[in-house]
Amino acid sequence: MKLKKGDQVVVIAGKDKGKTGTVSKVSPATNRVVIAGINMIKKATKPNPQTGEGGGIIEKEASIHASNVMLLDAKTGKGTRKRV
């Protein structure tokens, strides 16, 4: 996998096409990445009295397949295939 944690990427396919963000987690086994602020989902959670967490609907980032993102070239501001 060419992507690493902390890389700037641009989404090239899907509902967030054209958005840019920073890679926060990489999973080489499944070929997926998590990008901060991209591919947000809503998840319903139950309250947990043991940890003091309240229930409700939380928003979090979901993973996106690595083929749907490209490295961002700092000079041009567009996606690139090669690491500079």
Coordinates of C-alpha atoms in Angstrom, one line a residue:
M1 CA 0.0 0.0 0.0
K2 CA 1.4 3.4 -1.0
L3 CA -0.5 5.4 1.7
K4 CA 0.8 6.1 5.1
K5 CA -0.6 7.8 8.3
G6 CA -0.4 11.5 8.0
D7 CA -0.5 11.7 4.2
Q8 CA -2.6 14.4 2.5
V9 CA -5.0 12.7 0.1
V10 CA -7.9 13.7 -2.2
V11 CA -11.0 11.5 -2.7
I12 CA -11.5 10.6 -6.4
A13 CA -14.7 8.5 -6.1
G14 CA -17.8 8.2 -4.0
K15 CA -20.0 10.7 -2.1
D16 CA -17.1 12.8 -0.9
K17 CA -15.4 13.1 -4.3
G18 CA -13.1 16.1 -4.5
K19 CA -12.6 16.6 -0.8
T20 CA -9.2 16.5 0.8
G21 CA -8.0 15.3 4.2
T22 CA -5.3 13.6 6.2
V23 CA -5.0 9.9 6.6
S24 CA -5.5 9.0 10.3
K25 CA -5.5 5.2 10.1
V26 CA -4.3 2.6 7.5
S27 CA -5.4 -1.0 7.3
P28 CA -3.1 -2.8 4.8
A29 CA -4.8 -6.2 5.3
T30 CA -8.2 -4.9 4.0
N31 CA -6.7 -2.2 1.8
R32 CA -8.7 0.6 3.5
V33 CA -7.9 4.0 5.0
V34 CA -9.6 6.3 7.4
I35 CA -9.5 10.0 6.5
A36 CA -10.2 12.7 9.1
G37 CA -13.5 14.4 8.4
I38 CA -14.3 12.3 5.3
N39 CA -16.9 9.6 4.9
M40 CA -18.8 10.5 8.1
I41 CA -21.4 8.1 9.3
K42 CA -24.0 8.2 12.1
K43 CA -23.9 5.4 14.7
A44 CA -26.5 4.7 17.4
T45 CA -24.9 3.8 20.7
K46 CA -26.4 2.4 23.9
P47 CA -25.6 4.0 27.3
N48 CA -23.0 2.2 29.3
P49 CA -23.3 3.0 33.0
Q50 CA -20.0 1.2 33.9
T51 CA -17.9 3.7 31.9
G52 CA -20.3 6.6 32.3
E53 CA -21.0 7.0 28.6
G54 CA -24.3 8.2 27.5
G55 CA -26.3 6.8 24.6
G56 CA -27.3 8.6 21.5
I57 CA -26.3 9.1 17.9
I58 CA -22.6 9.8 17.3
E59 CA -20.8 10.8 14.1
K60 CA -17.6 9.2 13.2
E61 CA -15.3 8.5 10.2
A62 CA -15.8 5.3 8.3
S63 CA -13.0 3.7 6.3
I64 CA -12.8 4.1 2.5
H65 CA -11.1 1.8 0.0
A66 CA -7.5 2.9 -0.9
S67 CA -8.3 2.8 -4.6
N68 CA -10.7 5.7 -4.1
V69 CA -8.1 8.2 -2.9
M70 CA -4.9 9.7 -4.4
L71 CA -2.0 11.4 -2.8
L72 CA -2.2 15.2 -2.9
D73 CA 0.6 17.0 -4.7
A74 CA 1.5 20.1 -2.5
K75 CA 2.6 22.2 -5.5
T76 CA -0.4 21.7 -7.8
G77 CA -3.1 20.9 -5.3
K78 CA -4.2 17.9 -7.4
G79 CA -3.9 14.2 -7.0
T80 CA -0.8 12.4 -8.0
R81 CA 0.3 8.8 -8.5
K82 CA 3.8 9.2 -7.3
R83 CA 5.1 10.2 -3.8
V84 CA 7.2 13.4 -4.0

